[in-house]
Coordinates of C-alpha atoms in Angstrom, one line a residue:
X1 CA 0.0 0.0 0.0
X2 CA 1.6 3.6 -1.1
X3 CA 2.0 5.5 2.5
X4 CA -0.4 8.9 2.3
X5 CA 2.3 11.2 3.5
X6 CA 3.8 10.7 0.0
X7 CA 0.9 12.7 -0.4
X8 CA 1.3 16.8 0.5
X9 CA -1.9 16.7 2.6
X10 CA -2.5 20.6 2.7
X11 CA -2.5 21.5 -1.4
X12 CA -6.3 23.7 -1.0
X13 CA -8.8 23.9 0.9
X14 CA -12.2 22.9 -1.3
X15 CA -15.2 24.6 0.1
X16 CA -17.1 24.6 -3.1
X17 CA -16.3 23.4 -7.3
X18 CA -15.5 24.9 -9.2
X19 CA -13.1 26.9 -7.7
X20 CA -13.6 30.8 -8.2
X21 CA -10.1 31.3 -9.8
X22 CA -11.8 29.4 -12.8
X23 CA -14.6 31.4 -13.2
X24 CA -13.8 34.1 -16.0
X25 CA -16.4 37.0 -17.6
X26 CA -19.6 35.4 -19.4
X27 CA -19.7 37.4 -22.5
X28 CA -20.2 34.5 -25.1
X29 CA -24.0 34.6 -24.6
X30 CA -25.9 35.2 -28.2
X31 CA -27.0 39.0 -26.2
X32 CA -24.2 39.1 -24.2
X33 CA -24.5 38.5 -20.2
X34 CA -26.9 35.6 -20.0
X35 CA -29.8 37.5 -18.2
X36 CA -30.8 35.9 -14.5
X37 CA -34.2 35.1 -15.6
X38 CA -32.9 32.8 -18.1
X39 CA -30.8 31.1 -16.1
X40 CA -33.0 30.4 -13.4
X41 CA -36.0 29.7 -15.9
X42 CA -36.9 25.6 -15.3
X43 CA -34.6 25.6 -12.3
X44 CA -36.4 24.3 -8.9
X45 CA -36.3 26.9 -6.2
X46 CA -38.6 25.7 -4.0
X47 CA -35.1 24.8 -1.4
X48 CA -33.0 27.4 -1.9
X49 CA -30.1 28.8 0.1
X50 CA -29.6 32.3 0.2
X51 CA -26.3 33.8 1.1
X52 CA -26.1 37.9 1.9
X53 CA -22.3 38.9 1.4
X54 CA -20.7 41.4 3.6
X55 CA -17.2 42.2 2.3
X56 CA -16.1 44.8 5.0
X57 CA -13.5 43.9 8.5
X58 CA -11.9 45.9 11.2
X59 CA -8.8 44.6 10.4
X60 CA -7.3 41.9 8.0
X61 CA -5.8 39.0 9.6
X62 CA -2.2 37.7 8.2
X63 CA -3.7 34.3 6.5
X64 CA -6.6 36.0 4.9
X65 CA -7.4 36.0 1.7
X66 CA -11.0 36.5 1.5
X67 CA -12.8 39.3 -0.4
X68 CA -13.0 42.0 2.4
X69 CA -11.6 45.5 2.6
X70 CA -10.5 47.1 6.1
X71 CA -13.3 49.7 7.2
X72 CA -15.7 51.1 5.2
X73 CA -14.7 55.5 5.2
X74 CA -17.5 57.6 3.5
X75 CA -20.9 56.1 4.3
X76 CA -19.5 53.1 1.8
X77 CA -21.7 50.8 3.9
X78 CA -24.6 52.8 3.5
X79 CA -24.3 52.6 -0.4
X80 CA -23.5 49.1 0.0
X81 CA -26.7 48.2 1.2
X82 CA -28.5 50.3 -0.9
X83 CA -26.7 48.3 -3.8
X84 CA -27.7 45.0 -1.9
X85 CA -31.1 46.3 -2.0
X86 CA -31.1 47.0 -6.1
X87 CA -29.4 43.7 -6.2
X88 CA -31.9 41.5 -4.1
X89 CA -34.7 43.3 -6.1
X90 CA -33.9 42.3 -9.6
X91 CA -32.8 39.0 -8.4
X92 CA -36.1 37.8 -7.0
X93 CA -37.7 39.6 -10.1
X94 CA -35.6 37.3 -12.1
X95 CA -37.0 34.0 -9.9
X96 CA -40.6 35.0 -11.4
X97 CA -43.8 33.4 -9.8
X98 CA -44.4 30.8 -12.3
X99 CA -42.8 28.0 -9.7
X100 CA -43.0 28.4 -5.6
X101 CA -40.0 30.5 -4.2
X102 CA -38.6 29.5 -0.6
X103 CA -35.7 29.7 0.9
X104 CA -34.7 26.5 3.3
X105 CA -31.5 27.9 4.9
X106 CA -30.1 31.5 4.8
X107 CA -26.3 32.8 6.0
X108 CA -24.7 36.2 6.4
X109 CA -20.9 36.2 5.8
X110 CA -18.2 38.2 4.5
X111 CA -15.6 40.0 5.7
X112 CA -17.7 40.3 9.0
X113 CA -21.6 40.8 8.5
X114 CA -21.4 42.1 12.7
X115 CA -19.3 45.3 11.3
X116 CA -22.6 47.2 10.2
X117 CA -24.0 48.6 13.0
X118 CA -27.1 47.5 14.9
X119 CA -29.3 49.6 12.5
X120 CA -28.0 48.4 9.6
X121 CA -27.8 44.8 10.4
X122 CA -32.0 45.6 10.8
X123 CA -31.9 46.7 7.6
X124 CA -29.9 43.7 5.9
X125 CA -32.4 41.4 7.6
X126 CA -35.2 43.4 5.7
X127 CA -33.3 42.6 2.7
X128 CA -33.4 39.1 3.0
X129 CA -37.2 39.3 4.3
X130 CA -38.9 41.8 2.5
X131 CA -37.1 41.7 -0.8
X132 CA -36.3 38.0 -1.1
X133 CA -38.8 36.4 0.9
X134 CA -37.0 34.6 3.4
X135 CA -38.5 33.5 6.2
X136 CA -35.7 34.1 8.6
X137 CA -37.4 33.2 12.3
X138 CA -38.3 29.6 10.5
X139 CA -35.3 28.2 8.9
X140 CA -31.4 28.2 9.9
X141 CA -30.1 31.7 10.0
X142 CA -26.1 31.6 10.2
X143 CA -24.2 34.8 10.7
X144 CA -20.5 35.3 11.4
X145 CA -18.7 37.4 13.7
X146 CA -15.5 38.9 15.5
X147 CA -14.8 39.2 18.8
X148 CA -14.5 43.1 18.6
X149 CA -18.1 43.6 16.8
X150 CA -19.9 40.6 18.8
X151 CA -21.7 43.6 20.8
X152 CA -24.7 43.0 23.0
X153 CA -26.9 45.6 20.6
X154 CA -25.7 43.7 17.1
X155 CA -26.3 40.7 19.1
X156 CA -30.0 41.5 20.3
X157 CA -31.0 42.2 16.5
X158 CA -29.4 38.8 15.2
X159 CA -31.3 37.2 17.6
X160 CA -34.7 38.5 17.6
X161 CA -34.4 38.4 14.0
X162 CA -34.1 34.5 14.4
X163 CA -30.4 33.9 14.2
X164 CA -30.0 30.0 15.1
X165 CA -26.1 30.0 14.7
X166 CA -23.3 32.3 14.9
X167 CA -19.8 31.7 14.5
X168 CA -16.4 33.4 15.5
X169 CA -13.7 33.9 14.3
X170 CA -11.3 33.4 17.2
X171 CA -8.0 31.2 16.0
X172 CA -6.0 30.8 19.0
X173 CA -6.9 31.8 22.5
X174 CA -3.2 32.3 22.9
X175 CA -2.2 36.4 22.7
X176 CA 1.2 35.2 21.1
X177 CA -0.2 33.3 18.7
X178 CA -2.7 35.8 17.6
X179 CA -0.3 38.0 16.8
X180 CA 1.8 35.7 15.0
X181 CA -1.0 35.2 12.8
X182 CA -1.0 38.6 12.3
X183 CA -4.4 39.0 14.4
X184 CA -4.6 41.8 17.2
X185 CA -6.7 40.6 20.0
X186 CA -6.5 39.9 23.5
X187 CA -7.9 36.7 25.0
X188 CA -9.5 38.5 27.5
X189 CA -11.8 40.4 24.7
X190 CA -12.2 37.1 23.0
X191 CA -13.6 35.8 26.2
X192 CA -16.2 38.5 27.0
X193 CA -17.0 38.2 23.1
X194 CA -18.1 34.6 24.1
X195 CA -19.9 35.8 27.3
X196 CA -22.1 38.3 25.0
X197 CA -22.8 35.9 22.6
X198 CA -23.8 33.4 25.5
X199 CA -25.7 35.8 27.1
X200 CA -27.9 36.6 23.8
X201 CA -29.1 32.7 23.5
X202 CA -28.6 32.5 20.0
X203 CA -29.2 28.2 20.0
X204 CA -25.4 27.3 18.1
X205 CA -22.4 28.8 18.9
X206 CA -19.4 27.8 16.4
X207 CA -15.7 29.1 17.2
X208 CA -12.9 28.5 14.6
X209 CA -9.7 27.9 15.6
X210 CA -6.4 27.2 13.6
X211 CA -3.5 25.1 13.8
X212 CA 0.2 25.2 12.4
X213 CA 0.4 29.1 13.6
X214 CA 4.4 30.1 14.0
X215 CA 5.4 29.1 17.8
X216 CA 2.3 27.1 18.5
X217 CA 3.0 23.2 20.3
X218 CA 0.9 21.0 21.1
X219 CA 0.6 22.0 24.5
X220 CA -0.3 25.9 23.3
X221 CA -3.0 24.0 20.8
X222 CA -4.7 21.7 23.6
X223 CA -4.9 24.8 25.4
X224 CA -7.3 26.7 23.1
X225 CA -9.2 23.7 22.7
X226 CA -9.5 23.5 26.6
X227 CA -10.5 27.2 26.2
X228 CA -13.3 27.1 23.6
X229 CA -14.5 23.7 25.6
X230 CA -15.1 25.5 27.9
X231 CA -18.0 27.4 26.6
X232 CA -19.4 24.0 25.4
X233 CA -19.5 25.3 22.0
X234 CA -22.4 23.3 19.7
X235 CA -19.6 23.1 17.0
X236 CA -16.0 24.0 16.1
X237 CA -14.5 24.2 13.2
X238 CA -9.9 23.5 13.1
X239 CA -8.6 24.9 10.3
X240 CA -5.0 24.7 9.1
X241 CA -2.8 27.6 8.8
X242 CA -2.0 28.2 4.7
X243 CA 0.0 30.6 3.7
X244 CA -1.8 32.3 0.4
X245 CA -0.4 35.1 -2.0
X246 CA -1.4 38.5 -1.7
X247 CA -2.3 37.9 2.4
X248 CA -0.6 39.5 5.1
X249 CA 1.7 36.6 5.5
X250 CA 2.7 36.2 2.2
X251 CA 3.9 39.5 2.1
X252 CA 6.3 39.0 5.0
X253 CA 7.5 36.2 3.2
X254 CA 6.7 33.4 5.1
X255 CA 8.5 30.0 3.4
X256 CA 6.9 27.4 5.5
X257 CA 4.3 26.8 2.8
X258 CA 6.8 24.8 0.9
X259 CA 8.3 23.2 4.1
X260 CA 7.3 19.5 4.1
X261 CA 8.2 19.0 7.9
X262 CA 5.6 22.1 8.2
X263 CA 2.8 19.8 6.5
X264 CA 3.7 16.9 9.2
X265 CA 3.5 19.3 12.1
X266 CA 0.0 20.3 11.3
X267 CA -1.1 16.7 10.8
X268 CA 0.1 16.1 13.9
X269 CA -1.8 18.7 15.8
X270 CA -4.9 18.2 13.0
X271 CA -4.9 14.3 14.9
X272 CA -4.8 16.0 18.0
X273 CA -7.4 18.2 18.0
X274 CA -9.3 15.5 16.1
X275 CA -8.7 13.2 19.1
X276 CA -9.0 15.6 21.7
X277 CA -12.8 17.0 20.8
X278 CA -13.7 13.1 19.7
X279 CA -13.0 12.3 23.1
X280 CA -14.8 15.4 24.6
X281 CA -18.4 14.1 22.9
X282 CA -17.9 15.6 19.9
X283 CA -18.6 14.3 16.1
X284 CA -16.6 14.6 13.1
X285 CA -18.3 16.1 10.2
X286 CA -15.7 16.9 8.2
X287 CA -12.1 17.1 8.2
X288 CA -12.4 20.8 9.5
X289 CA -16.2 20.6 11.4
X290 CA -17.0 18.9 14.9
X291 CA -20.2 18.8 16.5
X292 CA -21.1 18.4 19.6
X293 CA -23.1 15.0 20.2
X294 CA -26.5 16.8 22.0
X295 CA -26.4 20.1 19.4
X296 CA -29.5 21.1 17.3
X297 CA -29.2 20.2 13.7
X298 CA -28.3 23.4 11.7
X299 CA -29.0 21.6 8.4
X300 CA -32.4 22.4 6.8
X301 CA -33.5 18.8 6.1
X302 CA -34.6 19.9 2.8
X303 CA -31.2 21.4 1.6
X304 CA -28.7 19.2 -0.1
X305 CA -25.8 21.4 -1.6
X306 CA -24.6 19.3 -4.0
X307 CA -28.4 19.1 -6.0
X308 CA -30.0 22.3 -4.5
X309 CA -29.7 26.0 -5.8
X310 CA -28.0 28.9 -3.9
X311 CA -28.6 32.7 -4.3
X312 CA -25.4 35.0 -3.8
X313 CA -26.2 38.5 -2.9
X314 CA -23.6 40.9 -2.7
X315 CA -19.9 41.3 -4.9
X316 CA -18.4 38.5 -2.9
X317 CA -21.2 35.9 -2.9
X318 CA -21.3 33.5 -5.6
X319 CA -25.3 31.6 -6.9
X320 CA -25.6 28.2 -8.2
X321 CA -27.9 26.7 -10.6
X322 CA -27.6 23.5 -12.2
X323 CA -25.7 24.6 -15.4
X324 CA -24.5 28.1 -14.2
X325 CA -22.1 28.8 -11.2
X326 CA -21.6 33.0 -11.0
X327 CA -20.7 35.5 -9.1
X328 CA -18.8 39.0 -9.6
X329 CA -14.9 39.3 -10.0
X330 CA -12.8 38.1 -7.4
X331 CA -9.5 39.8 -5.9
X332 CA -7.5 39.6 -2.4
X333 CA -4.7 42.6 -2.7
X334 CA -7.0 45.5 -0.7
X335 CA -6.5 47.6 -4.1
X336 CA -8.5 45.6 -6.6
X337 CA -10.7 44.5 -3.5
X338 CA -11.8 48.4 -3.1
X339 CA -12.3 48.8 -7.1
X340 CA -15.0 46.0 -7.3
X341 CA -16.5 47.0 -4.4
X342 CA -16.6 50.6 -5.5
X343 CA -18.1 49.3 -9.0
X344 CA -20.8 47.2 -7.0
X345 CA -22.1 49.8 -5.6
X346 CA -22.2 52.1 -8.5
X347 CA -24.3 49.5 -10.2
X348 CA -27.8 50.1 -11.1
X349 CA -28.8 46.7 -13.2
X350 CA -28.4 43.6 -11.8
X351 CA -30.5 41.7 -14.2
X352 CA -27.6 39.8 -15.8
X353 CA -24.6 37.4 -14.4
X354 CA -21.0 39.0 -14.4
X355 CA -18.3 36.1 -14.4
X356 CA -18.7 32.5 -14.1
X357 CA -18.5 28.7 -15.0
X358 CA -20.9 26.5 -17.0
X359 CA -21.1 23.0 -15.2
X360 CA -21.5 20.2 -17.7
X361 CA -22.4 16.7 -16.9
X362 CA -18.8 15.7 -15.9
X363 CA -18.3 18.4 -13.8
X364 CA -21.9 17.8 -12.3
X365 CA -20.3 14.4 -11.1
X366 CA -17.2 15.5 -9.9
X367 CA -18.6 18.0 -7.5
X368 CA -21.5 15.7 -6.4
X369 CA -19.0 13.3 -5.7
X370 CA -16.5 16.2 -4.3
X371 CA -19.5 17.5 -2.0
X372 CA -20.3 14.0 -0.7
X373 CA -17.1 12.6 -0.4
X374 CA -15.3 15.2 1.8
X375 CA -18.2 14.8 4.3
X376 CA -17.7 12.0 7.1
X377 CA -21.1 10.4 6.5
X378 CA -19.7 10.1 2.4
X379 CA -21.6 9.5 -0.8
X380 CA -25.0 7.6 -1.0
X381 CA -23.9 5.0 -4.0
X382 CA -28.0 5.2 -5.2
X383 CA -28.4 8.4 -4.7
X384 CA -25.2 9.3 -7.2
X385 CA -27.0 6.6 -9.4
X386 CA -30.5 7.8 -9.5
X387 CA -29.4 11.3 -10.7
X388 CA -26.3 10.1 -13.2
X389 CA -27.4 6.9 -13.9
X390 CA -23.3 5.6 -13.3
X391 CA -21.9 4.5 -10.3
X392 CA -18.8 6.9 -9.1
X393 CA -16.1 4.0 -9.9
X394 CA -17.5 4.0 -13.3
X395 CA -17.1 7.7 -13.9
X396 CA -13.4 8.5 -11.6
X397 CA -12.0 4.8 -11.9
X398 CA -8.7 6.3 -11.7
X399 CA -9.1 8.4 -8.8
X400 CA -11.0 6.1 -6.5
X401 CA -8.3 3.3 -7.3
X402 CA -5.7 5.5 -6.0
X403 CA -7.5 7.0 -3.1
X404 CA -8.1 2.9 -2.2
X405 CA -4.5 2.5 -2.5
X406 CA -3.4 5.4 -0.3
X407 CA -5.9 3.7 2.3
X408 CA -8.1 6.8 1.8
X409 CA -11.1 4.6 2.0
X410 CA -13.2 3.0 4.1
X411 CA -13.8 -1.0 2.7
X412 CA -16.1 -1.4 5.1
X413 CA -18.9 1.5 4.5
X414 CA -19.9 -0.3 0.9
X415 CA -21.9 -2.8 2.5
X416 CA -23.9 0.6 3.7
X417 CA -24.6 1.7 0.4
X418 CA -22.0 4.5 0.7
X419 CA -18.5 5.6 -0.3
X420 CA -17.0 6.7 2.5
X421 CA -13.3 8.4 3.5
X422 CA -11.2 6.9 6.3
X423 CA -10.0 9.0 9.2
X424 CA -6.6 9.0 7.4
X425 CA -8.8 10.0 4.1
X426 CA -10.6 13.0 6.2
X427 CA -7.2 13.8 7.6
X428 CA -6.2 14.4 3.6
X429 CA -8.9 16.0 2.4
X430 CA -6.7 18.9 1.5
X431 CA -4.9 16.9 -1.2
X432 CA -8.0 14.4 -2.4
X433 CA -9.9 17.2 -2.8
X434 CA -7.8 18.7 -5.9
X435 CA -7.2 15.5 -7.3
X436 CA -11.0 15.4 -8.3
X437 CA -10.7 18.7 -10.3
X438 CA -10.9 18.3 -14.0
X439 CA -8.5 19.1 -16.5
X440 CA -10.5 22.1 -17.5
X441 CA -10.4 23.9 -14.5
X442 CA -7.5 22.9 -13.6
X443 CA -6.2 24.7 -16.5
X444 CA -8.1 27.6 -15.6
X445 CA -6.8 28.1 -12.4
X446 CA -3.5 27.9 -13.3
X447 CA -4.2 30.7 -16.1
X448 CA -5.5 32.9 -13.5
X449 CA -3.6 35.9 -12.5
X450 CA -4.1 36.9 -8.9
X451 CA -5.0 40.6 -7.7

């Protein structure tokens, strides 16, 4: 059997497929931009997820490199919710009537969404409400935070507005570590965040922490896990530390993202924190999510995100339908970042999709099997055949063989009905992930030119 770690297992971090580096402008439509109503024309939208985009942060952390600016000068907020307003108003126009419209699971995100102020976090939930229709006090309603905007009046709106999870952003409870990840805080705020967001009984509470941070052991990781245990958090998410162009660490020239010893360190303290919150009654999800054993289900039982649609509202959110993947441009150096944004909210007609990727039938496939696979309860083997009419191992033969050989599979879960990843598959979910791309976005991501 080939040993995994001749395997990089931290090569990208898949979180959706295709990636956005492959998206490029749609202007080969017979009118040019393929209108919205088109594309949603025939598509079901009776579970949809609906996404609000908030690209604006106090401050941008080192490992960043997600579309956000730093502080919003000149009542840029303001105009960006008045372009989220244009935006959400065209788009359910483009939905129509002819077919029901509802929304099983809505998020806020960014940047931070808790950077608008009390008032204007009323008015984004009108936005979703009274221009999209969402019924936010009945399905899951996600938002994400920081520990300097998690105030008790931001708080009080995002709950009685029916907020059933909120998650922050806290990395290390360890003020040296912070900092090497270039990320002011003090724990002590990060603590009284926690107490706030406690205090305002919003049902889930999800704190992200990261591993593979400059200085951190394994006795400095355990202790932020002992930390956010000990707000009995419903889930947490582990992420590993990458080192990205154009981010705050790249720029200081960090050359541990090509250090191979760097890649075993953070496996060994991914299999710690793995084993440490396994042992503490928590579930693995993923190879990044852990819930708690006794926590609410956040997932609307009507949602499945590699079949259902998703609505993208603002320049950094991104909508799916089942040919279409768009969004608008996408850039991490602060420059270009402020350029879209400024363009966004100069814009007047959203009527039409900006940049994007068609998904064809063997890109269908791969991210079904993409979407399923890097989950811990894997792919239903009848379900993948009732939509495709194949069996995965017919369609990614190659693949599958090697992720068998690389002991990236669990033998045993085929019995089940499923495809499944073993622990030491989840643990590489960095590198399997990739390996499912195509050829054709492969070669688009390479071609594209970061900014």
């Amino acid at each position: 059997m080939t040993s995994p770690h001749t395997v990089r297992p931290y090569q990208s971090y898949v979180y959706a497929y295709p990636h956005k580096t492959a998206y490029r402008p749609l202007t080969g439509h017979p009118v040019g931009r393929p209108a919205l109503r088109e594309l949603w024309a025939g598509e079901r939208k009776d579970a949809l997820s609906l996404y609000l985009h908030i690209p604006f942060c106090e401050v941008r952390c080192g490992f960043c490199n997600l579309f956000t600016r730093i502080g919003a000068p000149d009542e840029l907020t303001t105009r960006y919710l008045d372009a989220l307003d244009r935006q959400a108003t065209a788009v359910r126009e483009a939905l129509g009537d002819d077919e029901p419209v509802r929304f099983a699971a809505t998020a806020f995100g960014g940047g931070t969404p808790t950077f608008l102020t009390a008032a204007e976090l009323e008015r984004l939930c009108d936005i979703a409400e009274k221009r999209m229709g969402a019924d936010l006090r009945s399905v899951p309603l996600s938002v994400e935070t920081s520990p300097s905007t998690a105030t008790t009046d931001r708080l009080a709106v995002l709950a009685d507005r029916g907020t059933t999870r909120i998650s922050i952003g806290v990395q290390s409870f360890v003020d040296a570590e912070a900092r090497a990840a270039v990320r002011p805080q003090r724990r002590a705020d990060v603590e009284a965040a926690l107490g706030r967001i406690r205090d305002a009984r919003i049902p889930v509470l999800n704190i992200d922490l990261i591993y593979g941070i400059d200085g951190q052991t394994e006795i400095s990781w355990r202790s932020s896990l002992d930390a956010a245990l000990a707000w009995l958090p419903e889930e947490l998410y582990l992420y590993p530390l990458y080192v990205r162009p154009l981010t705050g660490l790249g720029r200081l020239g960090a050359e541990a993202a090509a250090d191979a010893a760097w890649d075993n360190e953070r496996l060994r303290l991914y299999r710690a924190g793995r084993d440490h919150l396994l042992a503490h009654g928590y579930e693995q999800v993923s190879m990044r999510m852990f819930r708690r054993a006794d926590a609410p289900q956040q997932g609307p039982a009507d949602y499945a995100c590699q079949t259902d649609g998703m609505i993208g509202l603002g320049c950094g959110a991104r909508s799916y339908t089942s040919r279409l993947h768009y969004s608008f441009d996408y850039a991490v150096e602060m420059r270009e970042v402020r350029a879209i944004i400024d363009s966004y909210t100069a814009t007047e007609d959203f009527s039409r999709a900006e940049v994007g990727r068609y998904v064809d039938g063997d890109e269908a496939r791969r991210r079904h099997l993409l979407q399923s696979l890097l989950q811990a309860d894997g792919l239903q083997l009848a379900e993948y055949r009732e939509r495709f009419g194949t069996a995965p191992g017919d369609d990614f033969p190659g693949e599958l063989d090697r992720f068998e050989a690389r002991g990236w599979l669990d033998g045993s879960a085929v019995a089940s009905g499923l495809l499944r990843l073993s622990p030491e598959g989840l643990a590489h979910s960095d590198a399997l992930g990739p390996e499912l791309f195509s050829p054709a976005v492969r070669a688009a991501m390479a071609a594209y030119e970061p900014k």
